[in-house]
JSON list of C-alpha atoms in Angstrom, two decimals:
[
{"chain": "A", "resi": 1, "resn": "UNK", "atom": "CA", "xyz": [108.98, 108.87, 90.04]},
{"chain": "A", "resi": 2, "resn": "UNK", "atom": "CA", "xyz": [107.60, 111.73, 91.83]},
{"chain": "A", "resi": 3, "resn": "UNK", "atom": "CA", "xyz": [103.67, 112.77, 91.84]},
{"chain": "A", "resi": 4, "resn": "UNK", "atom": "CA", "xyz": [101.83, 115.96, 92.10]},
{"chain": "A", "resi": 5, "resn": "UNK", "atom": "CA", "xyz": [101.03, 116.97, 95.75]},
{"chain": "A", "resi": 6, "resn": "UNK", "atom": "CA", "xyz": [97.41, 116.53, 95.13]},
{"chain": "A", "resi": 7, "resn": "UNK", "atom": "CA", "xyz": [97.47, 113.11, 93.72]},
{"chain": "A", "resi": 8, "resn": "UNK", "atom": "CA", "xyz": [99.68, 111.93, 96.41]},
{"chain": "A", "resi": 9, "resn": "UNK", "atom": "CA", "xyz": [97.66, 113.25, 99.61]},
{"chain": "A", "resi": 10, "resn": "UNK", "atom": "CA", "xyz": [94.59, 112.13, 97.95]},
{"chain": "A", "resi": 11, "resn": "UNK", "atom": "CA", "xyz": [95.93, 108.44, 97.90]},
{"chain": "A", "resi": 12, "resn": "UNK", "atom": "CA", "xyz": [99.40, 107.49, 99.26]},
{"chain": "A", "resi": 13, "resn": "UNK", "atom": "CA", "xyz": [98.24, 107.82, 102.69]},
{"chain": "A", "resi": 14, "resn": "UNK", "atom": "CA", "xyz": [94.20, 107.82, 102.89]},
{"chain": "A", "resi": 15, "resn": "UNK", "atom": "CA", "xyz": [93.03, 104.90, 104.63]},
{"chain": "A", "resi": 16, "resn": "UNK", "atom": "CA", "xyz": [90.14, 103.21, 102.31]},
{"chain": "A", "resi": 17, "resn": "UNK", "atom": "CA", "xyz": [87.40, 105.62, 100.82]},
{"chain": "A", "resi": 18, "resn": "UNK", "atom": "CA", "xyz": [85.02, 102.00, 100.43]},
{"chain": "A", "resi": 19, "resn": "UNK", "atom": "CA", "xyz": [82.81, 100.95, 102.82]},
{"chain": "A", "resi": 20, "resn": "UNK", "atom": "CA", "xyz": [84.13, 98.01, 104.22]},
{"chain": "A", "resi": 21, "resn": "UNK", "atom": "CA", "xyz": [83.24, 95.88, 106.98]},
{"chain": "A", "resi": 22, "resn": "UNK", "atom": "CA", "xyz": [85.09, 92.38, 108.72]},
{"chain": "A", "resi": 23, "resn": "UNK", "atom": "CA", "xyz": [83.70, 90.82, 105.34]},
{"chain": "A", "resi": 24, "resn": "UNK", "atom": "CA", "xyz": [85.07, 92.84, 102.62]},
{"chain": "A", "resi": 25, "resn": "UNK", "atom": "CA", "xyz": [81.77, 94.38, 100.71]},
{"chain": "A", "resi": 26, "resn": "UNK", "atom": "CA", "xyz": [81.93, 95.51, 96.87]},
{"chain": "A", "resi": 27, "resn": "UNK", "atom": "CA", "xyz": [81.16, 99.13, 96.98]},
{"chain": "A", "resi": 28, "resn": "UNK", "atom": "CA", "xyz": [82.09, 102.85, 95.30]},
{"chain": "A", "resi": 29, "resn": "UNK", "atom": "CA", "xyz": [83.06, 106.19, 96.46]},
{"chain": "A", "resi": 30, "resn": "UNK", "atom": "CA", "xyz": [82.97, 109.47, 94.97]},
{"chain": "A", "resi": 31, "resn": "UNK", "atom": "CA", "xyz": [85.21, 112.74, 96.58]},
{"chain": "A", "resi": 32, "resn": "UNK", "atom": "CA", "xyz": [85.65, 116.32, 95.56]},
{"chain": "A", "resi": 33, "resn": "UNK", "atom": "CA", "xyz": [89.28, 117.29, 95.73]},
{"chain": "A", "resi": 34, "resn": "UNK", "atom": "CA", "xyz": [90.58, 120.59, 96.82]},
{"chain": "A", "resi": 35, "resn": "UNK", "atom": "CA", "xyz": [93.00, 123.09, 97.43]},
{"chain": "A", "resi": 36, "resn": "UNK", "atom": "CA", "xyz": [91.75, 126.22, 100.48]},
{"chain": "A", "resi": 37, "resn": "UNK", "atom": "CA", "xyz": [88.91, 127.62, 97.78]},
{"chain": "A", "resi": 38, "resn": "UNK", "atom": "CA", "xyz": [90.61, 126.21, 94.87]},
{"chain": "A", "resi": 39, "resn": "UNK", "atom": "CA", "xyz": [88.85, 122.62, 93.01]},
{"chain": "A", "resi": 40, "resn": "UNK", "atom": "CA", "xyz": [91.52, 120.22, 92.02]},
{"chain": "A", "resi": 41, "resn": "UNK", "atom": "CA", "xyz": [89.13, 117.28, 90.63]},
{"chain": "A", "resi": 42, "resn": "UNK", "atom": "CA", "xyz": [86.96, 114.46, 91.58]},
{"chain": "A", "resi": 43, "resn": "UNK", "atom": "CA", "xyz": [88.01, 111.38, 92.90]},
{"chain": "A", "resi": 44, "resn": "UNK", "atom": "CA", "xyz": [86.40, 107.41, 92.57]},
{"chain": "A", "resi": 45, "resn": "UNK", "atom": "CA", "xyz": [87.04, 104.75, 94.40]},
{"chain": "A", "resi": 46, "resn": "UNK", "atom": "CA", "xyz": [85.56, 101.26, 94.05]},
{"chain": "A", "resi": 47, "resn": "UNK", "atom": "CA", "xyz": [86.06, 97.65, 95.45]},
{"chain": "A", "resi": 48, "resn": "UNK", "atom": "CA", "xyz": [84.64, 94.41, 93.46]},
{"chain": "A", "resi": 49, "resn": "UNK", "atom": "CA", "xyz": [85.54, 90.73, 94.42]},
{"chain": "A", "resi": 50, "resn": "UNK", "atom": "CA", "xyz": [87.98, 89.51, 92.41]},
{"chain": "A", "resi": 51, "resn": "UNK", "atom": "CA", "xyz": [87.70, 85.75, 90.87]},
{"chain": "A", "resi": 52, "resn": "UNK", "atom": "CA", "xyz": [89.58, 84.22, 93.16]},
{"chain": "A", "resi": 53, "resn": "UNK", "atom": "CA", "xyz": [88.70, 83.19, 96.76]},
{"chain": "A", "resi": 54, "resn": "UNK", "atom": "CA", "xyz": [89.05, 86.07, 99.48]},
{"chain": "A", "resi": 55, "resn": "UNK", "atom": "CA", "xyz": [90.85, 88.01, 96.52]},
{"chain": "A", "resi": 56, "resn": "UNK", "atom": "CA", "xyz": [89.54, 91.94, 95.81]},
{"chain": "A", "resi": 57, "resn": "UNK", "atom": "CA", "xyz": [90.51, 94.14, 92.85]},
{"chain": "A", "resi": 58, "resn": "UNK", "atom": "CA", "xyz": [90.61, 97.96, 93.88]},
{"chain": "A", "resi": 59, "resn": "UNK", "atom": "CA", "xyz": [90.24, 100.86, 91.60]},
{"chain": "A", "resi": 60, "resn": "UNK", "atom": "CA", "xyz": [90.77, 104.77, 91.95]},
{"chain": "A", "resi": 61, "resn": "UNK", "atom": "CA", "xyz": [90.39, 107.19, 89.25]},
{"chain": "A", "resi": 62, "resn": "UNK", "atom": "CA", "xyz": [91.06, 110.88, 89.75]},
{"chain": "A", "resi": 63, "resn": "UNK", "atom": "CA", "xyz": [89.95, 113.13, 87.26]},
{"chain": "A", "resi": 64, "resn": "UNK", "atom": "CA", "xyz": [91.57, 116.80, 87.64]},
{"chain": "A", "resi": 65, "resn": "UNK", "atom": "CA", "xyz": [89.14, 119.84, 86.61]},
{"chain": "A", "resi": 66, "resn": "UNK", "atom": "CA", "xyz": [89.73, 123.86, 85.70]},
{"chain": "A", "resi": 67, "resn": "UNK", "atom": "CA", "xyz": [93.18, 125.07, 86.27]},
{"chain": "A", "resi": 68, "resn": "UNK", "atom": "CA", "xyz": [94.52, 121.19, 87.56]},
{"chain": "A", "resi": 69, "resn": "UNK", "atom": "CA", "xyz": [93.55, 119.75, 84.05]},
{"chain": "A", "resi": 70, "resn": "UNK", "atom": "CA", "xyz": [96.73, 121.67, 82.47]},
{"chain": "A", "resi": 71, "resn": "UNK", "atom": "CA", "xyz": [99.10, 120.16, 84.66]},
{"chain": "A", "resi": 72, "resn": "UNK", "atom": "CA", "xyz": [97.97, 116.62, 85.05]},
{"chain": "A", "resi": 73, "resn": "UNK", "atom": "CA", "xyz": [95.65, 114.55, 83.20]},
{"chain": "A", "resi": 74, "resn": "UNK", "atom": "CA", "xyz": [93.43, 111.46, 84.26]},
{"chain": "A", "resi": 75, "resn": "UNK", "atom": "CA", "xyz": [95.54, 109.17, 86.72]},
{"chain": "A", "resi": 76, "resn": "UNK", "atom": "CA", "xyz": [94.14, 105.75, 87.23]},
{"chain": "A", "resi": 77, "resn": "UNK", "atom": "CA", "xyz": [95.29, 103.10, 89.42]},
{"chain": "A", "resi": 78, "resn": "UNK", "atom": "CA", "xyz": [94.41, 99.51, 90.17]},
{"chain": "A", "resi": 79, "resn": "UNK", "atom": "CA", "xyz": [95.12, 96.79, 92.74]},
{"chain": "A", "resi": 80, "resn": "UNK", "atom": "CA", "xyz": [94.64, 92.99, 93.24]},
{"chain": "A", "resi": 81, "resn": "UNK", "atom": "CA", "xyz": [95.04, 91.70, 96.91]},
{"chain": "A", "resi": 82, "resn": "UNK", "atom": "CA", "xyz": [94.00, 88.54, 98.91]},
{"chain": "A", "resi": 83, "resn": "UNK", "atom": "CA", "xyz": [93.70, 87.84, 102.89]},
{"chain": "A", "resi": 84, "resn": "UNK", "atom": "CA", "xyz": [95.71, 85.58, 103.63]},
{"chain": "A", "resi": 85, "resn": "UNK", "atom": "CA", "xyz": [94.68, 84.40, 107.47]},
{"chain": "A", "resi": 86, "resn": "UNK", "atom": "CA", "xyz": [93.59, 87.70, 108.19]},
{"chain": "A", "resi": 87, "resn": "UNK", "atom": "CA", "xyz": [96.79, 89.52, 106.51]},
{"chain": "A", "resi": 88, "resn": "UNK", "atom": "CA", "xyz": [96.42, 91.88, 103.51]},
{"chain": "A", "resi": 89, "resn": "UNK", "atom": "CA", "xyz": [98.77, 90.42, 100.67]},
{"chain": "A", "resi": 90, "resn": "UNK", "atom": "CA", "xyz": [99.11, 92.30, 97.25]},
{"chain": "A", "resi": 91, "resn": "UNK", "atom": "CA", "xyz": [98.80, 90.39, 94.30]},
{"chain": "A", "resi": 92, "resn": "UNK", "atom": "CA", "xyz": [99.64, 93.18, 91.69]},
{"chain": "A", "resi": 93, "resn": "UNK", "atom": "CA", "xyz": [99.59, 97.09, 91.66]},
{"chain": "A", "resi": 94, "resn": "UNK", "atom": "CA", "xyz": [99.51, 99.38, 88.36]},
{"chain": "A", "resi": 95, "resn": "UNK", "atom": "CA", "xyz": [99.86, 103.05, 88.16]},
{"chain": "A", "resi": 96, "resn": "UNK", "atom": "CA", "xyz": [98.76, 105.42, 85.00]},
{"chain": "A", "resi": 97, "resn": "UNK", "atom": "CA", "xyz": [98.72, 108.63, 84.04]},
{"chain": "A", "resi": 98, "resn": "UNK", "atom": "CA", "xyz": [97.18, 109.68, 81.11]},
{"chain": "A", "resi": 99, "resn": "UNK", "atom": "CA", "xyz": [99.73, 112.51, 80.06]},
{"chain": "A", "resi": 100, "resn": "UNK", "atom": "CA", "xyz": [103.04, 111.00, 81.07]},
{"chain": "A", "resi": 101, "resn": "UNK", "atom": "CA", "xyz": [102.47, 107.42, 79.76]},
{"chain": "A", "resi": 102, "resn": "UNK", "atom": "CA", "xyz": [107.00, 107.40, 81.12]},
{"chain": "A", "resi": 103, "resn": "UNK", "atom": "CA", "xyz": [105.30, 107.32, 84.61]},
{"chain": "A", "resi": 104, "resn": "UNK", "atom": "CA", "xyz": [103.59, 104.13, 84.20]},
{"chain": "A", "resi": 105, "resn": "UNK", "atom": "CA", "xyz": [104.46, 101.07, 86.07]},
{"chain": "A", "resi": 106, "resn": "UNK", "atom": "CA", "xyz": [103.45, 97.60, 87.30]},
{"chain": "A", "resi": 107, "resn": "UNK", "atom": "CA", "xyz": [104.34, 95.63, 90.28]},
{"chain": "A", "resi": 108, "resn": "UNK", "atom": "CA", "xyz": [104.03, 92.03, 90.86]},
{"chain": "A", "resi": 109, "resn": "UNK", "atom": "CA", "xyz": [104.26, 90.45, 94.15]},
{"chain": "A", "resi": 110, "resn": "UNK", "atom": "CA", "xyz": [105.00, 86.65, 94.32]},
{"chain": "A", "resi": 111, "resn": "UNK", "atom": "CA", "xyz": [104.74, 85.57, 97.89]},
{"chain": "A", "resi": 112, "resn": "UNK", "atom": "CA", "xyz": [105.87, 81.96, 96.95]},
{"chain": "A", "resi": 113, "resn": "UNK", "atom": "CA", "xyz": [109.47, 83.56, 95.82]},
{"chain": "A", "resi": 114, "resn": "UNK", "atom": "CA", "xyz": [109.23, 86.27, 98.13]},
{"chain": "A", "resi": 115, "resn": "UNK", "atom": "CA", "xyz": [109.89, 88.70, 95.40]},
{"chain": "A", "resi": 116, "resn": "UNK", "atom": "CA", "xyz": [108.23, 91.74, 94.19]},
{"chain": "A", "resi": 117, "resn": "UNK", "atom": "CA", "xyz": [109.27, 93.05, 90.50]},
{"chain": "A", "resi": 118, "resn": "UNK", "atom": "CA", "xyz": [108.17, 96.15, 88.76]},
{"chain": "A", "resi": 119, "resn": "UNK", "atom": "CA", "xyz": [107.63, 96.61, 85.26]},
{"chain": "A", "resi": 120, "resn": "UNK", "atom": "CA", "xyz": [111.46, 97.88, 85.17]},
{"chain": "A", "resi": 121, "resn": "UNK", "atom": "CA", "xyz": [112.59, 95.13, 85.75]},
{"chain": "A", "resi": 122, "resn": "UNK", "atom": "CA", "xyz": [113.71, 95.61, 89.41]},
{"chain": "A", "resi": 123, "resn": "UNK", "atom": "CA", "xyz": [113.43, 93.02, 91.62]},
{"chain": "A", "resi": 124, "resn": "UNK", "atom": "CA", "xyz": [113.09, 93.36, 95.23]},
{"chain": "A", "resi": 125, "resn": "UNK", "atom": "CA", "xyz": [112.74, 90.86, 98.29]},
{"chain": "A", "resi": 126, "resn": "UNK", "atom": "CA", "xyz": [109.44, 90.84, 99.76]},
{"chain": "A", "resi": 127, "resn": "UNK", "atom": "CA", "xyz": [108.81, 90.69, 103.70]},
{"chain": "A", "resi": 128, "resn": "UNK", "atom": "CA", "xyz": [105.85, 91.19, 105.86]},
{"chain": "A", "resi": 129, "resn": "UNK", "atom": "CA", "xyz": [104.49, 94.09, 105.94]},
{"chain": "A", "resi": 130, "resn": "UNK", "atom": "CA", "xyz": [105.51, 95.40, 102.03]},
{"chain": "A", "resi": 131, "resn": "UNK", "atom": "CA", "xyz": [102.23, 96.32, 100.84]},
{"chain": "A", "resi": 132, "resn": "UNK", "atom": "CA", "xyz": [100.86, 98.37, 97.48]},
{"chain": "A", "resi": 133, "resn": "UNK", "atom": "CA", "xyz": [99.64, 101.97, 98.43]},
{"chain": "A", "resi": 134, "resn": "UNK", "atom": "CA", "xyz": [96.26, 101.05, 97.56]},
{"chain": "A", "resi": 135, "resn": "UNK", "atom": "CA", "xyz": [95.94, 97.77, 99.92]},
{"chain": "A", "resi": 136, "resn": "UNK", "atom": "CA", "xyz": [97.85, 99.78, 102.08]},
{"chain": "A", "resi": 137, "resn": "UNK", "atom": "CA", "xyz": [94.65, 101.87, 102.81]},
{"chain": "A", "resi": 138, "resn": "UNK", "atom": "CA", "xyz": [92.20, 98.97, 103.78]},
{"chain": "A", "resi": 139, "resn": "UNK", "atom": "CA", "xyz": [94.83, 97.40, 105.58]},
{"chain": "A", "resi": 140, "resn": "UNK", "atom": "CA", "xyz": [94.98, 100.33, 107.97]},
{"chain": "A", "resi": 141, "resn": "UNK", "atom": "CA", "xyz": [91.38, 100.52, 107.84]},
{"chain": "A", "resi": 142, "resn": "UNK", "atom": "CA", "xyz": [91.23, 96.45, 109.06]},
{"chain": "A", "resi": 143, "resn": "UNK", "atom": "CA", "xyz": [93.33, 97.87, 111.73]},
{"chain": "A", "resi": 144, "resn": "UNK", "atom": "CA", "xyz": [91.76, 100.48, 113.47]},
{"chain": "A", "resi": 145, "resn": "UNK", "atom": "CA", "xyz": [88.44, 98.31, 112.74]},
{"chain": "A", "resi": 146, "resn": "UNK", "atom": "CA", "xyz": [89.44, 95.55, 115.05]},
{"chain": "A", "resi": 147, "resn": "UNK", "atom": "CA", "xyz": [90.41, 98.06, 118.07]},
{"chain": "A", "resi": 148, "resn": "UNK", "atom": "CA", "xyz": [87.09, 99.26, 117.78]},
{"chain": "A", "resi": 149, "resn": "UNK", "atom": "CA", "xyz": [88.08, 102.55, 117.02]},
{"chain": "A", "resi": 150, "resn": "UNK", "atom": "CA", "xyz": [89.63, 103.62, 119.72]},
{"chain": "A", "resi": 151, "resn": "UNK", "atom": "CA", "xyz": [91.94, 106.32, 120.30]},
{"chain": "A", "resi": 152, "resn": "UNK", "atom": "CA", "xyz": [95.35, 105.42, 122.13]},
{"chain": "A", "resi": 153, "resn": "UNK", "atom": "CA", "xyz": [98.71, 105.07, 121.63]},
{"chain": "A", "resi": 154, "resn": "UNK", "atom": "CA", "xyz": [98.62, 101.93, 119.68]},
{"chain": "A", "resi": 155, "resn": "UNK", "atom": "CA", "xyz": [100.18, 102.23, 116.29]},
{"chain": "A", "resi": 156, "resn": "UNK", "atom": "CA", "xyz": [100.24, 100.17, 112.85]},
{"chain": "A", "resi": 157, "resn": "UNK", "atom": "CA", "xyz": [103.43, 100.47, 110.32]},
{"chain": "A", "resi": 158, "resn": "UNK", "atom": "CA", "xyz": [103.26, 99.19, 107.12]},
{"chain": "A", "resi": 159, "resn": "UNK", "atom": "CA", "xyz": [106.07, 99.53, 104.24]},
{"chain": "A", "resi": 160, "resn": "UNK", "atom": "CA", "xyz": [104.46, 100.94, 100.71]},
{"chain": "A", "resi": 161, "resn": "UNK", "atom": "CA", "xyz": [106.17, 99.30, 97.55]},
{"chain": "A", "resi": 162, "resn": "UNK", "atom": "CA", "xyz": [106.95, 101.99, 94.71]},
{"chain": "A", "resi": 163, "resn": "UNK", "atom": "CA", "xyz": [108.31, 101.09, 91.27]},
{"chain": "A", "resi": 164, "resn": "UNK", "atom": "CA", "xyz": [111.89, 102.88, 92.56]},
{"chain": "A", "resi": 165, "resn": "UNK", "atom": "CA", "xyz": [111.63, 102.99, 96.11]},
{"chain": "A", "resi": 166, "resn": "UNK", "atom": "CA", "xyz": [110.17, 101.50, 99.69]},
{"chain": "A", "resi": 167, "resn": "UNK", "atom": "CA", "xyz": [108.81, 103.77, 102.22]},
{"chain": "A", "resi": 168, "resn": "UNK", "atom": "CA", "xyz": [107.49, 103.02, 105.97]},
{"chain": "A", "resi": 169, "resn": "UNK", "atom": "CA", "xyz": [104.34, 104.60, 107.49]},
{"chain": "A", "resi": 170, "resn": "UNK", "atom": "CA", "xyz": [102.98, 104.49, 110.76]},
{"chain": "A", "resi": 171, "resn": "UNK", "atom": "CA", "xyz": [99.18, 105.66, 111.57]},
{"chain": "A", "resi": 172, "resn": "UNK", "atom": "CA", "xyz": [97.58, 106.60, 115.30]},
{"chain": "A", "resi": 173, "resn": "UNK", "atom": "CA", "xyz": [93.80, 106.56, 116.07]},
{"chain": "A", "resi": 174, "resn": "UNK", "atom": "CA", "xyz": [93.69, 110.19, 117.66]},
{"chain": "A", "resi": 175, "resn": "UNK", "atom": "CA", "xyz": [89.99, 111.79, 118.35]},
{"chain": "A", "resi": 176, "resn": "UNK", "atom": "CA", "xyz": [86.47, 111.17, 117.79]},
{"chain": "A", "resi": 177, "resn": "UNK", "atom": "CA", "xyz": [84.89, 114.04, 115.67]},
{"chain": "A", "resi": 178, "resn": "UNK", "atom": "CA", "xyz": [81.58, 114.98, 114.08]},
{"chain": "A", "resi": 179, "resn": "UNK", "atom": "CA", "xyz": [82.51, 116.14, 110.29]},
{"chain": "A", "resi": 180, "resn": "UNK", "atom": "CA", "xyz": [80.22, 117.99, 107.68]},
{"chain": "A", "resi": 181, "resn": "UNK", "atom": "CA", "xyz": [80.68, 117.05, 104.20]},
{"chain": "A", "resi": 182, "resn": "UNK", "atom": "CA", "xyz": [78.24, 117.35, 100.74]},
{"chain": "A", "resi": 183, "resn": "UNK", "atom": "CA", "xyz": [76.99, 113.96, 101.31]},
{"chain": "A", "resi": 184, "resn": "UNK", "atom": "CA", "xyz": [75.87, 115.03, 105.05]},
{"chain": "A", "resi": 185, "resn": "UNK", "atom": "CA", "xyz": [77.24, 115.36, 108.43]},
{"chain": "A", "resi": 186, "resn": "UNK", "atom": "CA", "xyz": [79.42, 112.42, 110.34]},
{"chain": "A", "resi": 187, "resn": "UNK", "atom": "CA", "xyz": [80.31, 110.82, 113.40]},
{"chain": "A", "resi": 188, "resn": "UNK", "atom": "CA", "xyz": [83.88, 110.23, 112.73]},
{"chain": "A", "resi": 189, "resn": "UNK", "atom": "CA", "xyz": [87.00, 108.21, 114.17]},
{"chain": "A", "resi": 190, "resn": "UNK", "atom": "CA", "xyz": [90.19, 110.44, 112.99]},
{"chain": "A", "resi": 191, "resn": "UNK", "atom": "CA", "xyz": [93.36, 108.36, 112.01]},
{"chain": "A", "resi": 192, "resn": "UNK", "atom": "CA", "xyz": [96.83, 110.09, 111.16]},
{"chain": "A", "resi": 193, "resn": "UNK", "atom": "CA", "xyz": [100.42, 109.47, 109.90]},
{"chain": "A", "resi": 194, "resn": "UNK", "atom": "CA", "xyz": [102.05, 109.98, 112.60]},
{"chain": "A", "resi": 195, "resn": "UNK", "atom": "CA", "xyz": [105.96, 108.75, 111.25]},
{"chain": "A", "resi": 196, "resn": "UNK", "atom": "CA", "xyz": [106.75, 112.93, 110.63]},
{"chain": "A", "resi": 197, "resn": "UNK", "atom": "CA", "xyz": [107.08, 115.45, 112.42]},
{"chain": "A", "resi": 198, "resn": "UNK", "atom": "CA", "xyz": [106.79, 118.29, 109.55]},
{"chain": "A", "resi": 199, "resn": "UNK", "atom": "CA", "xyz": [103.60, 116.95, 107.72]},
{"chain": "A", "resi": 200, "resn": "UNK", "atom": "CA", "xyz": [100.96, 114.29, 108.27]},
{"chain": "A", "resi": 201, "resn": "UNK", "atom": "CA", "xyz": [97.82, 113.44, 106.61]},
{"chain": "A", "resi": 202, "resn": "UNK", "atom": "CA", "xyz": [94.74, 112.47, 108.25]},
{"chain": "A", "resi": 203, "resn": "UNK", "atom": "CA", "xyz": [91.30, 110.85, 107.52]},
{"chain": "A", "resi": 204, "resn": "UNK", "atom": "CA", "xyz": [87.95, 110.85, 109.32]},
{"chain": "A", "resi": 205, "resn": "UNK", "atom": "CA", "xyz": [86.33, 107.38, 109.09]},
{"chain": "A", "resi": 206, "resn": "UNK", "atom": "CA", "xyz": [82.27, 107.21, 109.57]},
{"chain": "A", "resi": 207, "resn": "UNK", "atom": "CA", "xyz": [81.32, 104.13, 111.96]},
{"chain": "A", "resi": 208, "resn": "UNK", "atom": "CA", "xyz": [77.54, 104.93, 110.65]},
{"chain": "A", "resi": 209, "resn": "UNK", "atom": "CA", "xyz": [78.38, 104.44, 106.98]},
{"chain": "A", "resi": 210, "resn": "UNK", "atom": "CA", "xyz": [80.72, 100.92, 107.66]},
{"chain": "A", "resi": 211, "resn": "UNK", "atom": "CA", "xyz": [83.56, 102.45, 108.90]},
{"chain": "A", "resi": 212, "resn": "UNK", "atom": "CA", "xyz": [83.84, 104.53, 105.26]},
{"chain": "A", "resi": 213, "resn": "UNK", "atom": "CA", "xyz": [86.24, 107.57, 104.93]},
{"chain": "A", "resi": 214, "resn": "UNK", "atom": "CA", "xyz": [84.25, 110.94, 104.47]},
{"chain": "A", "resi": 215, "resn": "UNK", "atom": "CA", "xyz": [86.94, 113.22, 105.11]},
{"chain": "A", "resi": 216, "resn": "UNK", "atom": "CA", "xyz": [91.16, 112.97, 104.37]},
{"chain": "A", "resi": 217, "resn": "UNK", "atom": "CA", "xyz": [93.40, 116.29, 104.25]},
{"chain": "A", "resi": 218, "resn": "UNK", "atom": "CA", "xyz": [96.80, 116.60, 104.08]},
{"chain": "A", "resi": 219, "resn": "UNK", "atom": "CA", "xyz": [98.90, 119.13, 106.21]},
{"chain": "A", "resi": 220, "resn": "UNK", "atom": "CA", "xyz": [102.35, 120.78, 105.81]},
{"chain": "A", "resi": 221, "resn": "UNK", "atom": "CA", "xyz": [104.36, 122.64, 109.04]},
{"chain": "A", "resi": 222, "resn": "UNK", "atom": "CA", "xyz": [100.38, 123.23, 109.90]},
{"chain": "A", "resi": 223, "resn": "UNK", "atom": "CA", "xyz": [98.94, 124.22, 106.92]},
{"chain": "A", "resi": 224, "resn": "UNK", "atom": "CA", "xyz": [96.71, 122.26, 104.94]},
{"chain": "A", "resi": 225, "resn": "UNK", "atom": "CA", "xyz": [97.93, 121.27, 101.70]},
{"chain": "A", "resi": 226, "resn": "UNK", "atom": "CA", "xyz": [94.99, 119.23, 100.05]},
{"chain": "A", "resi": 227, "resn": "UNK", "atom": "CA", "xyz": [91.32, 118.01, 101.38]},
{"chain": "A", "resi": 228, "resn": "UNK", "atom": "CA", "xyz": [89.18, 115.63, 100.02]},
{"chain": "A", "resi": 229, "resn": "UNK", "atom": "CA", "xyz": [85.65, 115.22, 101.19]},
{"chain": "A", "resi": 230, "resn": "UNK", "atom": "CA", "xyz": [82.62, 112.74, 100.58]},
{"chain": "A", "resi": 231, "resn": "UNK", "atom": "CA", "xyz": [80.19, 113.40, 97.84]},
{"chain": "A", "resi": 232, "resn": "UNK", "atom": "CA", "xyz": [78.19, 110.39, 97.58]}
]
């Protein structure tokens, strides 16, 4: 299943728009998405604690506006994970999209049977590292967290699960940067994809606001594709 360019930049790859801290905290985000002068949408994210001990259920909703709205409609997707000795383990993952209800899917991942099955009916083996896209983003926030920040040449891989297909991505701490934004002007820690060569996206994380993400763009052959920026 392939997604529009915006939905993908503003998600596959953006490390967590939540404020989060080494205790997970319940919290909500709110972005403007955009294209050079063009408005794509709005964006929400939110994390609430999930019954279960040490167990978090993870919510974005983008909403596309003007021109975007007669291409896509409302996509909303949720996931369940745990920490599991300091490891980020999905639970489940779904994916919908309000006009193409033949893009929807689930995915279940039972670490007991080491499996991970999609609504399909695939099944896959599950190793370490196979992750949903949206745990994927505060487990590479956990990450540069515990370095402190730092740029360097450390690096983090981690192997997103898809309904049809696995793919591996690999993130760098690069600079320190001071971003503006509509909800105000940031100290920033810049992390990027760093797995290829021809595009990568990258995301400005604010120390001063829990380590929360107030900027993510997403560049093609040097040309930015999609940007997403902080509103509240």
């Amino acid at each position: 299943m392939k997604l529009p360019k915006w939905i993908l930049s503003a998600v596959l790859a953006m490390s967590c728009a939540c404020a989060l801290a080494e205790d997970i905290q319940a919290s909500e985000a709110h972005y403007e998405l955009s294209r050079g002068a063009i408005t794509l949408g709005e964006a929400r994210f939110s994390l609430k604690a999930a019954e279960a001990k040490d167990c978090w259920s993870y919510e974005y909703v983008a909403k596309p506006s003007g021109l975007a709205r007669l291409f896509i409609g409302t996509v909303t997707e949720h996931s369940n994970f745990c920490l599991v000795d300091g490891v980020v383990r999905s639970r489940n993952f779904s994916f919908n999209r309000e006009d193409k209800k033949e893009d929807n899917f689930k995915l279940d991942f039972n670490w007991n049977d080491k499996m991970v099955r999609s609504s399909s009916g695939e099944i896959r083996k599950l190793e370490d590292g196979m992750i949903d896209r949206l745990a994927m983003q505060y487990a590479v926030q956990k990450w540069v967290m515990a370095r402190g920040g730092e740029p360097g040449a450390d690096e983090i891989s981690l192997t997103k699960v898809e309904d049809d297909r696995l793919k591996t991505y690999t993130f760098r701490v690069t600079a320190k940067e001071q971003i503006e934004t509509p909800a105000g002007t940031f100290e920033t820690i810049r992390v990027e994809r760093v797995d290829d060569p021809k595009k990568s996206t990258r995301f400005w994380l604010a120390p001063s606001r829990n380590y929360l993400a107030v900027k993510v763009e997403q560049v093609k052959k040097g040309s930015e594709q999609v940007k997403m920026l902080l509103k509240k």
